[in-house]
mmCIF file of C-alpha atoms (C1' of nucleotides) in Angstrom:
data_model
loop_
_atom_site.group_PDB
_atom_site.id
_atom_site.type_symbol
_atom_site.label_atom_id
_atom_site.label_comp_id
_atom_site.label_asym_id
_atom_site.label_seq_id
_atom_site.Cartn_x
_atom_site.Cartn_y
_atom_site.Cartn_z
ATOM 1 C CA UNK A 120 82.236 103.735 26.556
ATOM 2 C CA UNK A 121 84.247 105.811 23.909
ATOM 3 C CA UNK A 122 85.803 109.298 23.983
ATOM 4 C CA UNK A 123 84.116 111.449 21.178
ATOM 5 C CA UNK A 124 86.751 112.953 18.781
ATOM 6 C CA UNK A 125 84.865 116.358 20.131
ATOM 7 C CA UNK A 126 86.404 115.509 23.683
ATOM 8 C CA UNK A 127 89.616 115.138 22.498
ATOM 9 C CA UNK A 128 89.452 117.942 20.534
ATOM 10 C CA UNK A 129 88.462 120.416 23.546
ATOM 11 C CA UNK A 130 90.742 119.573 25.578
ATOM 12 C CA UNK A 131 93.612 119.913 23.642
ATOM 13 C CA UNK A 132 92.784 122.771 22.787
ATOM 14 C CA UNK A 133 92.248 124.203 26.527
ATOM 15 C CA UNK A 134 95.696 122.127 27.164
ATOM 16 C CA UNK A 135 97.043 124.728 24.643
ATOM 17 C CA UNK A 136 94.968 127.899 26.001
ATOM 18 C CA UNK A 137 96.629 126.684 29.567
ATOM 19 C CA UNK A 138 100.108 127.112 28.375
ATOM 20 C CA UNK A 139 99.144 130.244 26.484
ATOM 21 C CA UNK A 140 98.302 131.773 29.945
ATOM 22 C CA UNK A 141 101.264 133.547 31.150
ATOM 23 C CA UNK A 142 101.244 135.276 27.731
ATOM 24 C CA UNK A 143 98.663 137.782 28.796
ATOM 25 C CA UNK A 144 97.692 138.208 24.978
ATOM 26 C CA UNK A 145 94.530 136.250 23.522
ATOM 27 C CA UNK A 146 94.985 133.571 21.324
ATOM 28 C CA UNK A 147 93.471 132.662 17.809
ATOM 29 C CA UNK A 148 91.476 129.882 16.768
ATOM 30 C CA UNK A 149 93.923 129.501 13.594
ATOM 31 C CA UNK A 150 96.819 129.105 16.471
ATOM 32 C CA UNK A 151 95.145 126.637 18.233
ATOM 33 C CA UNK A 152 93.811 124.659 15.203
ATOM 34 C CA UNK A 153 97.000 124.602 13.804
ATOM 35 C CA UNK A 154 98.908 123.592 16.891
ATOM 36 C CA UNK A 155 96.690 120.488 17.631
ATOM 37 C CA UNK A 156 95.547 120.051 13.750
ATOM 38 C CA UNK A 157 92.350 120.425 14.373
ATOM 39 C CA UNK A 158 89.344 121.305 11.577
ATOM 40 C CA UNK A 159 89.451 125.403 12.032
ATOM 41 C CA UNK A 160 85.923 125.390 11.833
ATOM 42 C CA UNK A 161 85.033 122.399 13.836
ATOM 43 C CA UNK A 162 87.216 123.897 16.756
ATOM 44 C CA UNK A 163 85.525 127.119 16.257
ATOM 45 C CA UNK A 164 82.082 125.339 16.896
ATOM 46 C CA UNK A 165 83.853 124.043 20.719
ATOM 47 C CA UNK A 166 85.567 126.879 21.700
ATOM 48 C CA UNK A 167 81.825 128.636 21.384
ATOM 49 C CA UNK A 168 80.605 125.467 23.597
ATOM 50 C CA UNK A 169 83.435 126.244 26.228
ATOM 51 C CA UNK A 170 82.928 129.815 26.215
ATOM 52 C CA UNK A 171 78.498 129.174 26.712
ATOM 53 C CA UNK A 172 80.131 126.623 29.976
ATOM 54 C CA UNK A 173 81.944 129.706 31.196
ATOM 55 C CA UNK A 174 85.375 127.880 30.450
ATOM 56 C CA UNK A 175 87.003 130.024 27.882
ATOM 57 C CA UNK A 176 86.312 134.108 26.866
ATOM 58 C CA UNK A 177 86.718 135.416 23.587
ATOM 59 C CA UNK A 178 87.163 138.856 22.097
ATOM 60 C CA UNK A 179 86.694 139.343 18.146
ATOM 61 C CA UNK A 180 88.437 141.261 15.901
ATOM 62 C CA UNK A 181 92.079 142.308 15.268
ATOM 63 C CA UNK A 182 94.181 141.445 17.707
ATOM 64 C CA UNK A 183 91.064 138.721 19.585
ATOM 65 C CA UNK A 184 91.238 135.525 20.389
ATOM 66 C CA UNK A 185 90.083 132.933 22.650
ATOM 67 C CA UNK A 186 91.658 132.724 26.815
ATOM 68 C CA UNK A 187 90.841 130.480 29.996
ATOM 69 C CA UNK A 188 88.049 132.625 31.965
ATOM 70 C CA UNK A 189 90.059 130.956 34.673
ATOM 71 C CA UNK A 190 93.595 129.717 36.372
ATOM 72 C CA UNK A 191 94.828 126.203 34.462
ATOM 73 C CA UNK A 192 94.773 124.593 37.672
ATOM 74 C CA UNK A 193 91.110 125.051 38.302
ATOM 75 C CA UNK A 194 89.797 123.550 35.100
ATOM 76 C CA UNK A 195 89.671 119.713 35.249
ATOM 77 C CA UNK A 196 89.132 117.423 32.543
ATOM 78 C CA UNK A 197 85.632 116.553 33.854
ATOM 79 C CA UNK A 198 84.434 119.894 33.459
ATOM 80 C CA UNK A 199 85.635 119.994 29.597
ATOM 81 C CA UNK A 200 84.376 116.898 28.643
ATOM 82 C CA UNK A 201 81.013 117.293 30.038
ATOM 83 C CA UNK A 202 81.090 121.128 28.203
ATOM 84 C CA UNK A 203 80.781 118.997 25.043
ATOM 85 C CA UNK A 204 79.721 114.993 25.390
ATOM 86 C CA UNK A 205 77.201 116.318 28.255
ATOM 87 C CA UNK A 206 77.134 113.638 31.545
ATOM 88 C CA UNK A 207 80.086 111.147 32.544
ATOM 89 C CA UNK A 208 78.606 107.420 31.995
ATOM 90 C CA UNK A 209 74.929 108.288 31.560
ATOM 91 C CA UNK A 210 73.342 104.823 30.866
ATOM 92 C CA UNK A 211 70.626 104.998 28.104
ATOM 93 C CA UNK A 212 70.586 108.367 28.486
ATOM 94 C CA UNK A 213 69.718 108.704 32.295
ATOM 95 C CA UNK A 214 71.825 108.980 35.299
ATOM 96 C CA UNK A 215 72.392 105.642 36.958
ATOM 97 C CA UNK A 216 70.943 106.930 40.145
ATOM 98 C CA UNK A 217 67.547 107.395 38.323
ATOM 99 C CA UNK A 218 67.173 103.470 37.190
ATOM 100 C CA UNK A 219 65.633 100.841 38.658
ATOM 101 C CA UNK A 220 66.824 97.610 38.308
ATOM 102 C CA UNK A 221 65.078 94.253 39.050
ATOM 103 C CA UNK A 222 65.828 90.686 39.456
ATOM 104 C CA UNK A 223 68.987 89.600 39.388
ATOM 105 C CA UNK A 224 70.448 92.635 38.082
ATOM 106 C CA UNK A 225 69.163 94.556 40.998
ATOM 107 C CA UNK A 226 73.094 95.212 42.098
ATOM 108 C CA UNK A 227 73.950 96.493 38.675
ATOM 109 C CA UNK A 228 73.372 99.827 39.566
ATOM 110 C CA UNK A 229 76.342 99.932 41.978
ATOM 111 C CA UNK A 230 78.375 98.918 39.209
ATOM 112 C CA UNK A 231 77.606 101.380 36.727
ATOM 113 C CA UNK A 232 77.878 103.885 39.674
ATOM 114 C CA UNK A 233 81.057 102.519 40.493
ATOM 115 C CA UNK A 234 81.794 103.031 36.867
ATOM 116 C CA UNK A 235 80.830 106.514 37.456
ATOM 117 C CA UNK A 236 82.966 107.158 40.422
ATOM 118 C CA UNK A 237 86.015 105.743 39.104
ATOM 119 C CA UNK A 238 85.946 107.752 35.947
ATOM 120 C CA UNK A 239 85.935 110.728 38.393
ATOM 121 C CA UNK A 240 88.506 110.192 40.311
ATOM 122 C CA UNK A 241 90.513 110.516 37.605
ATOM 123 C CA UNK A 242 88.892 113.356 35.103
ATOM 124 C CA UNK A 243 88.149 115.786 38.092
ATOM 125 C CA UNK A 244 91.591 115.497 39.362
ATOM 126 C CA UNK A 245 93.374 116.241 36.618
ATOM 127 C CA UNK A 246 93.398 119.953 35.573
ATOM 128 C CA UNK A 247 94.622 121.406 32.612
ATOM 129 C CA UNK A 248 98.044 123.139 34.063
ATOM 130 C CA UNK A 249 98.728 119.254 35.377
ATOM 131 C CA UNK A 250 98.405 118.444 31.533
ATOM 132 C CA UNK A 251 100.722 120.940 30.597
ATOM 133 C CA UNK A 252 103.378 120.108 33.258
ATOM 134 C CA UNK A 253 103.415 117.055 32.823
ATOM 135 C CA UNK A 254 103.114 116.120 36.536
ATOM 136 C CA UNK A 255 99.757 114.214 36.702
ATOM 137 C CA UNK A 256 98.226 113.445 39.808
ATOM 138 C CA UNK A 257 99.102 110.762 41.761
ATOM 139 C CA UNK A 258 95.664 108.575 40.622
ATOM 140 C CA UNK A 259 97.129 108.525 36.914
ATOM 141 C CA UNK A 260 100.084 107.799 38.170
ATOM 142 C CA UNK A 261 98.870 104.791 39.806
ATOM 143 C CA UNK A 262 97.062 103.636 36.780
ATOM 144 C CA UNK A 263 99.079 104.028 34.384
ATOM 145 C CA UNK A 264 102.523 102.250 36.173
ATOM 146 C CA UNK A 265 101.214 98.679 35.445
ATOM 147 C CA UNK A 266 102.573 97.862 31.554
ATOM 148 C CA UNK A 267 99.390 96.015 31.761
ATOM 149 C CA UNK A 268 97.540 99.577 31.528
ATOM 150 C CA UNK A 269 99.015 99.783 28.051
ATOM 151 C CA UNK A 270 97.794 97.416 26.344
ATOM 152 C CA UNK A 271 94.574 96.698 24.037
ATOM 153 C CA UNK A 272 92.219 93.924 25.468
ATOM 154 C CA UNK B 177 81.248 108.231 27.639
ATOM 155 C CA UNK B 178 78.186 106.037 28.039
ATOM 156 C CA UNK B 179 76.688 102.669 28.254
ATOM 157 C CA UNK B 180 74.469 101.749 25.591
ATOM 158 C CA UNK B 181 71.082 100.367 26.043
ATOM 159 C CA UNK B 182 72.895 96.706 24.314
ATOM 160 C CA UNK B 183 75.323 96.646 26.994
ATOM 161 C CA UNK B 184 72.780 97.347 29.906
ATOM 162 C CA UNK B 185 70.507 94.533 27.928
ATOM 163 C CA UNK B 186 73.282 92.212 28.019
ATOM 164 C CA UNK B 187 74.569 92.313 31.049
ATOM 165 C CA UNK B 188 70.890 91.658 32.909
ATOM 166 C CA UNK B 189 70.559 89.116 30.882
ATOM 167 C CA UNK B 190 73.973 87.645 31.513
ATOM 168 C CA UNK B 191 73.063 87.965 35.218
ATOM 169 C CA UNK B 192 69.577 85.930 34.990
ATOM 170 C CA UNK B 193 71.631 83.385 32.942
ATOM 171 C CA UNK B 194 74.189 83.294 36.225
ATOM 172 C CA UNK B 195 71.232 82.865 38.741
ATOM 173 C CA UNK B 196 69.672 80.526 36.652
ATOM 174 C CA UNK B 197 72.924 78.008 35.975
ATOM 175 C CA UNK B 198 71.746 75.665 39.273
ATOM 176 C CA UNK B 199 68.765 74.773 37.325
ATOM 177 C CA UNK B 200 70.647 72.376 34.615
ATOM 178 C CA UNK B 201 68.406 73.216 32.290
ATOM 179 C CA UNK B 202 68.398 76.240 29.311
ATOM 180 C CA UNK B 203 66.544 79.350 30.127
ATOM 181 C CA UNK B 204 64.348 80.598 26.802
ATOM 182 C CA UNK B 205 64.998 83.818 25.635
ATOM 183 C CA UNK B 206 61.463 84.698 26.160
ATOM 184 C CA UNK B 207 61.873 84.293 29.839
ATOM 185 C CA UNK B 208 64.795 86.948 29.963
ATOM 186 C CA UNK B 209 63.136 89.176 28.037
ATOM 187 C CA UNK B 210 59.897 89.134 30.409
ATOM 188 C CA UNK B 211 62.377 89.176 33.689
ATOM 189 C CA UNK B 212 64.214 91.925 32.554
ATOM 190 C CA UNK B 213 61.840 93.731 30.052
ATOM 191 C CA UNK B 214 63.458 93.991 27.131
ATOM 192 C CA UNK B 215 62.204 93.690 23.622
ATOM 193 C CA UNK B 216 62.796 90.192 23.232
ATOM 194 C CA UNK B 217 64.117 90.160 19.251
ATOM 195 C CA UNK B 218 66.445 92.875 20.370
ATOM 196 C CA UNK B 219 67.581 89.939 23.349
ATOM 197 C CA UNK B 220 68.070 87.523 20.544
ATOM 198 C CA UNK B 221 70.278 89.427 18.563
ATOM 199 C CA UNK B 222 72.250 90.207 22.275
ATOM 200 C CA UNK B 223 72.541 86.527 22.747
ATOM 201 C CA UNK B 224 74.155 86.160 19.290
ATOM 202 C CA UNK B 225 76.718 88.163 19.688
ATOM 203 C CA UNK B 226 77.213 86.850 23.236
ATOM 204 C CA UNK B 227 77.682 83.445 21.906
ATOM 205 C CA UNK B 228 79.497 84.270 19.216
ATOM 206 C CA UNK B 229 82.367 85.283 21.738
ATOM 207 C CA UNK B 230 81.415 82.182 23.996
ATOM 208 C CA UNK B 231 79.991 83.994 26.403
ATOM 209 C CA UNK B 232 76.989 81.536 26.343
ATOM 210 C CA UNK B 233 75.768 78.626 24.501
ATOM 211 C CA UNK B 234 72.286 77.824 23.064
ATOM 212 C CA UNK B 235 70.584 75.119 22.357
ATOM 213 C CA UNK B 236 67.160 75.349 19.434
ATOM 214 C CA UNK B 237 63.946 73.516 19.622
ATOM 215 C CA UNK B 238 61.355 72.630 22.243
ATOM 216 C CA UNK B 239 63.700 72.395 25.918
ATOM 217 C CA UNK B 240 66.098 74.459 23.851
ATOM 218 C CA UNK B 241 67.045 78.191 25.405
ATOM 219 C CA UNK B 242 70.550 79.773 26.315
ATOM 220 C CA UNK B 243 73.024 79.012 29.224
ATOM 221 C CA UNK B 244 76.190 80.279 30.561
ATOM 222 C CA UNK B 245 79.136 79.188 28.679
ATOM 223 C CA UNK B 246 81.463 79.418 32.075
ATOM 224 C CA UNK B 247 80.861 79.255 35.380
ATOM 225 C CA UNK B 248 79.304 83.007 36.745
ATOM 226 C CA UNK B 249 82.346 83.190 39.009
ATOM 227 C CA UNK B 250 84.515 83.667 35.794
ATOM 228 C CA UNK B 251 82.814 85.621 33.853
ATOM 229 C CA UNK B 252 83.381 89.563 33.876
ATOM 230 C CA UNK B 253 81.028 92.119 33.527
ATOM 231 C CA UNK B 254 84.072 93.824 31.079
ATOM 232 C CA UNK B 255 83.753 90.631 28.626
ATOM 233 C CA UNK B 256 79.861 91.434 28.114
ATOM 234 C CA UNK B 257 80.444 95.003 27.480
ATOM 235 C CA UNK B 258 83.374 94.403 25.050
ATOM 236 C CA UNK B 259 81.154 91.516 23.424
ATOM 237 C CA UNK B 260 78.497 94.111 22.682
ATOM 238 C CA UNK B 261 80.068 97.180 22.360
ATOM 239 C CA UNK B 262 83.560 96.995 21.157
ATOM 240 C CA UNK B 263 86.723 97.754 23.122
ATOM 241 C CA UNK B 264 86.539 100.063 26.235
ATOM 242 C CA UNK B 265 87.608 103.620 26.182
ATOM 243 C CA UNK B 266 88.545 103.964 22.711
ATOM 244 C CA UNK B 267 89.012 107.959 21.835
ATOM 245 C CA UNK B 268 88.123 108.473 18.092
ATOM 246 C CA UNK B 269 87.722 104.866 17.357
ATOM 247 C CA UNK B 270 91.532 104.149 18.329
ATOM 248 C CA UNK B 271 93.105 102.750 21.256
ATOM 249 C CA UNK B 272 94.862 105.286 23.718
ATOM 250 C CA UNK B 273 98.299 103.606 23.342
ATOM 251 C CA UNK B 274 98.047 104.608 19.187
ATOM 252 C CA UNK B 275 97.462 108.037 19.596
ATOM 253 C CA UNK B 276 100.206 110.396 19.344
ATOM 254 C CA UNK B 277 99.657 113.786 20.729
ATOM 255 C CA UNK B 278 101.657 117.086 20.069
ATOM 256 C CA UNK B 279 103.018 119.736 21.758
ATOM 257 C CA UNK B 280 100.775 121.092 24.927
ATOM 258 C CA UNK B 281 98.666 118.243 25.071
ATOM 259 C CA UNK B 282 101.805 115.638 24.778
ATOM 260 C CA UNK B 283 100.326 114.082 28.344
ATOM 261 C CA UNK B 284 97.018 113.664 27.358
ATOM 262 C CA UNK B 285 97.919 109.812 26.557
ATOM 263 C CA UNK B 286 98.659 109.071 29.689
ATOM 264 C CA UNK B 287 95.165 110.591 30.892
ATOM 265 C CA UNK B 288 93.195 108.607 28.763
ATOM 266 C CA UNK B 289 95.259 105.251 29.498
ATOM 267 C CA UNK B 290 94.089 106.147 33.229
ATOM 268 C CA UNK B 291 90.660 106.508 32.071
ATOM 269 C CA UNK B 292 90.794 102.723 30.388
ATOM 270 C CA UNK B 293 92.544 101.695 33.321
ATOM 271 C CA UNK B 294 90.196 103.052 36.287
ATOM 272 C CA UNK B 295 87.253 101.556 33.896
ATOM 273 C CA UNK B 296 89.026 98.330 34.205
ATOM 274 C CA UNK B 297 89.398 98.232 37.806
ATOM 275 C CA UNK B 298 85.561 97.684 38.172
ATOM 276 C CA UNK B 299 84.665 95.875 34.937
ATOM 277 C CA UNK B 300 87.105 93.286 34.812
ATOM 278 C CA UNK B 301 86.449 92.646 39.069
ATOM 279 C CA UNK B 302 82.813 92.492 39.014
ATOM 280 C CA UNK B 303 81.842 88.436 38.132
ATOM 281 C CA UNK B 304 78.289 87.560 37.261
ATOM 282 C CA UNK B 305 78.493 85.454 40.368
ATOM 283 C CA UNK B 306 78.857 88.774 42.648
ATOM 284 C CA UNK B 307 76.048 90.763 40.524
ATOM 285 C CA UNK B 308 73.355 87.901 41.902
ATOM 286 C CA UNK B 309 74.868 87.487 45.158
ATOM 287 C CA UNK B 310 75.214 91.633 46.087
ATOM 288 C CA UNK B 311 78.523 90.749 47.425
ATOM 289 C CA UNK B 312 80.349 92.924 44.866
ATOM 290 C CA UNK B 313 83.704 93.589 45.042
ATOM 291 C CA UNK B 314 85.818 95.933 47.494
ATOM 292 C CA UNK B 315 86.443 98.151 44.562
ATOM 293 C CA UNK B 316 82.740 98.618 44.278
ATOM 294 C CA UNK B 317 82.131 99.236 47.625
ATOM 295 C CA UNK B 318 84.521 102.028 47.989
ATOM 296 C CA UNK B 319 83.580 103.861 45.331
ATOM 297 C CA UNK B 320 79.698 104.137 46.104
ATOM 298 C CA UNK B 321 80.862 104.397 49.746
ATOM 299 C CA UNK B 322 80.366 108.228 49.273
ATOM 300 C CA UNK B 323 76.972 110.024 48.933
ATOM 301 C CA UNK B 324 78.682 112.139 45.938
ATOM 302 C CA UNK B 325 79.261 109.053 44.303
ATOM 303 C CA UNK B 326 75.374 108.863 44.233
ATOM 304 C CA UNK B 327 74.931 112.364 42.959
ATOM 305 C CA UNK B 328 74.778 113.822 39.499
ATOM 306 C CA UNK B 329 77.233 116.441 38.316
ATOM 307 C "C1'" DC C 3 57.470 61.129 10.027
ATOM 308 C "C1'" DG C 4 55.508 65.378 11.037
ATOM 309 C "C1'" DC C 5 55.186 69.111 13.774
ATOM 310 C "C1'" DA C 6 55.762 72.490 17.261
ATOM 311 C "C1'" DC C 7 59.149 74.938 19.401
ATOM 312 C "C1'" DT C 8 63.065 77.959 19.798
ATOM 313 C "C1'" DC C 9 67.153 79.825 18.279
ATOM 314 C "C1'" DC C 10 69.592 81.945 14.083
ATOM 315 C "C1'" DT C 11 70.293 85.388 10.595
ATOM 316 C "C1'" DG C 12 69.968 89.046 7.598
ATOM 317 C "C1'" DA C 13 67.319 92.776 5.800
ATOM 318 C "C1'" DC C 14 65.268 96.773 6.873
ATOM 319 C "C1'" DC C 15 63.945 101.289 9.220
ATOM 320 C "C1'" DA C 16 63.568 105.759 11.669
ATOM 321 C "C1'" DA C 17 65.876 108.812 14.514
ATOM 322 C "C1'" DG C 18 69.783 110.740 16.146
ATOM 323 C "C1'" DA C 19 74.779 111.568 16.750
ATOM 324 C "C1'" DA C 20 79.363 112.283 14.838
ATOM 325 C "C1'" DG C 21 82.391 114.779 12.245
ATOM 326 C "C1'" DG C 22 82.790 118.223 9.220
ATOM 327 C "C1'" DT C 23 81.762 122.196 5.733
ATOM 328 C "C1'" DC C 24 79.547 126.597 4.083
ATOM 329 C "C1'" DA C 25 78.109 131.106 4.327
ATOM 330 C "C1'" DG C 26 77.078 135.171 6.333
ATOM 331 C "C1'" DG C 27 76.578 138.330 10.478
ATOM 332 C "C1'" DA C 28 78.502 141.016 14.365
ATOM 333 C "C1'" DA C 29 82.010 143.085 17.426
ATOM 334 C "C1'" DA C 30 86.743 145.032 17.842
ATOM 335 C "C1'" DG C 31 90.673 147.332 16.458
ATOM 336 C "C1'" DT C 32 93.464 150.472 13.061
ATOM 337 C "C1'" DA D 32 85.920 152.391 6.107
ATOM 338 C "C1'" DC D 33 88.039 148.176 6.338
ATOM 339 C "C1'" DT D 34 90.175 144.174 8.056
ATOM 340 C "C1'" DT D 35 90.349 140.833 11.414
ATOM 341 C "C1'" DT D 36 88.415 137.323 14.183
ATOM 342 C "C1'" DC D 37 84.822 135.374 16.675
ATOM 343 C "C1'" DC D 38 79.714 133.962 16.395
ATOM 344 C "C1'" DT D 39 75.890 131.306 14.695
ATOM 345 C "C1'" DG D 40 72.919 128.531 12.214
ATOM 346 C "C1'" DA D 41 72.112 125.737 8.289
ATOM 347 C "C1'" DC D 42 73.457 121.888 5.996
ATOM 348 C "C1'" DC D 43 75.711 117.437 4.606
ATOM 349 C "C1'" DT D 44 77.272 112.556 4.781
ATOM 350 C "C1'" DT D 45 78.145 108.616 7.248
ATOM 351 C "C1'" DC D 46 77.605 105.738 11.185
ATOM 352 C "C1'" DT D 47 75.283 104.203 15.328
ATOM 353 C "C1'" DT D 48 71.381 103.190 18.047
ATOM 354 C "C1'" DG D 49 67.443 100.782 19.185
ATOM 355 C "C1'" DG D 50 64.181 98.329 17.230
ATOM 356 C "C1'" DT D 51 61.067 95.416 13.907
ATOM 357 C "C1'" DC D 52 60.039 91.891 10.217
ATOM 358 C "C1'" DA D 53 60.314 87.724 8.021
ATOM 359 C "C1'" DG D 54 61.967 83.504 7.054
ATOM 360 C "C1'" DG D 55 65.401 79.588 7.735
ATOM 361 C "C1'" DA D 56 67.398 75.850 10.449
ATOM 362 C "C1'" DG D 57 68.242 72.663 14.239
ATOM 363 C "C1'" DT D 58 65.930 69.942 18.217
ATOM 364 C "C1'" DG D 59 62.787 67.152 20.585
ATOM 365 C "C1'" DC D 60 58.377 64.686 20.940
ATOM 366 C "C1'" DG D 61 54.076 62.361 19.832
#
DNA sequence: CGCACTCCTGACCAAGAAGGTCAGGAAAGT
DNA sequence: ACTTTCCTGACCTTCTTGGTCAGGAGTGCG
């Protein structure tokens, strides 16, 4: 139930391709890696992830770089995360819809469903030119008001 | 962004532990293993660390076995994750609220706190009492109202 | 008491993931 | 040609996962 430092990686990195749009001008790996201190090589090794996804292009060579293949506000968080951690709450390694579950824990698949669910409503509403605004959709909104949503437990 | 195999383990056997607390008497661990098929040394070690938060208690010895600690009604399915798997939603093995982030990505925090948040909204609700019973929560039932909620992506 | 039963605990293990580095190849521009 | 920058795979160390083994320790009963 943990984000991978990978995740985090990719999508600030996309957060900073986003902003980089308007710019019309490809950006470099060094750029981004620098700008979110990120292990050059390391990002180097998502961007090529992103790019296989058909999230990011890339030229090579003097004057290359790295750009969104698309508009910031259709790219979602979901989208990046799955690019590198694979499926959103896979239990064991399968999708919750594929397990059977018996005795008394028959009902425990609508949780983990559930769990499923909920995680989307926030990661595929959220696209990367809401990251770079600032102005989140209303569901994080929601969440994150409570103080109570800022704290460890 | 999964559940382990431990945390699926220990919440089915949390919830034959909750159907079970009528009966008075301990359940073996033997008999959770066989009711929920799962390698019952790998239980044991489970049931450790579930007591060791006092989760449940235990008892050695002929009429020995394990038992709920609380009543199912106030126990969360969140508590048995955390017991087994650490805090929820951690990214990089630190808690949302420590992380700073720079420049395009600055709002990133608050889309992670979300995440932790949304996860809570269905862990902390669900009780071992409504796992047995079916009658989960509204939360629950909203969120696997939909057919896509029941879909891979 | 002696003994069977059951939990308790740590050591151990193989396989894989996480996080990162190294080194060289292949396109693109000047 | 030559430099720049992406592309790719190999490799490395450490940690986690899921699981097994073996023995110790408390509990109840004949």
């Amino acid at each position: 139930m943990r984000v991978s430092a990978k995740a985090d990686y990719a999508v600030r990195a996309a957060a900073e391709l986003a902003a980089a749009q308007k710019e019309e001008a490809p950006v470099k790996g060094e750029r981004l890696a620098d700008a979110q201190d990120i292990p050059l090589q390391v990002l180097e090794h998502i961007l090529l992830e992103l790019k296989h996804h058909g999230i990011v292009r890339a030229r090579r060579g003097a004057k290359g770089g790295y750009w969104l293949a698309r508009p910031a506000d259709e790219v979602t968080v979901a989208e990046i995360v799955r690019a590198v951690e694979g499926p959103i709450a896979h239990v064991q390694s399968t999708p919750p819809e594929d397990i059977e579950y018996r005795g008394n824990a028959e009902h425990l698949q609508a949780v983990w469903i559930a769990v499923r669910a909920s995680l989307r409503t926030v990661l595929e509403e959220v696209t990367l030119a809401d990251l770079v605004s600032g102005e989140l959709p209303s569901v994080v909104g929601d969440l994150t008001a409570s103080p109570d949503a800022w704290v460890a437990r």
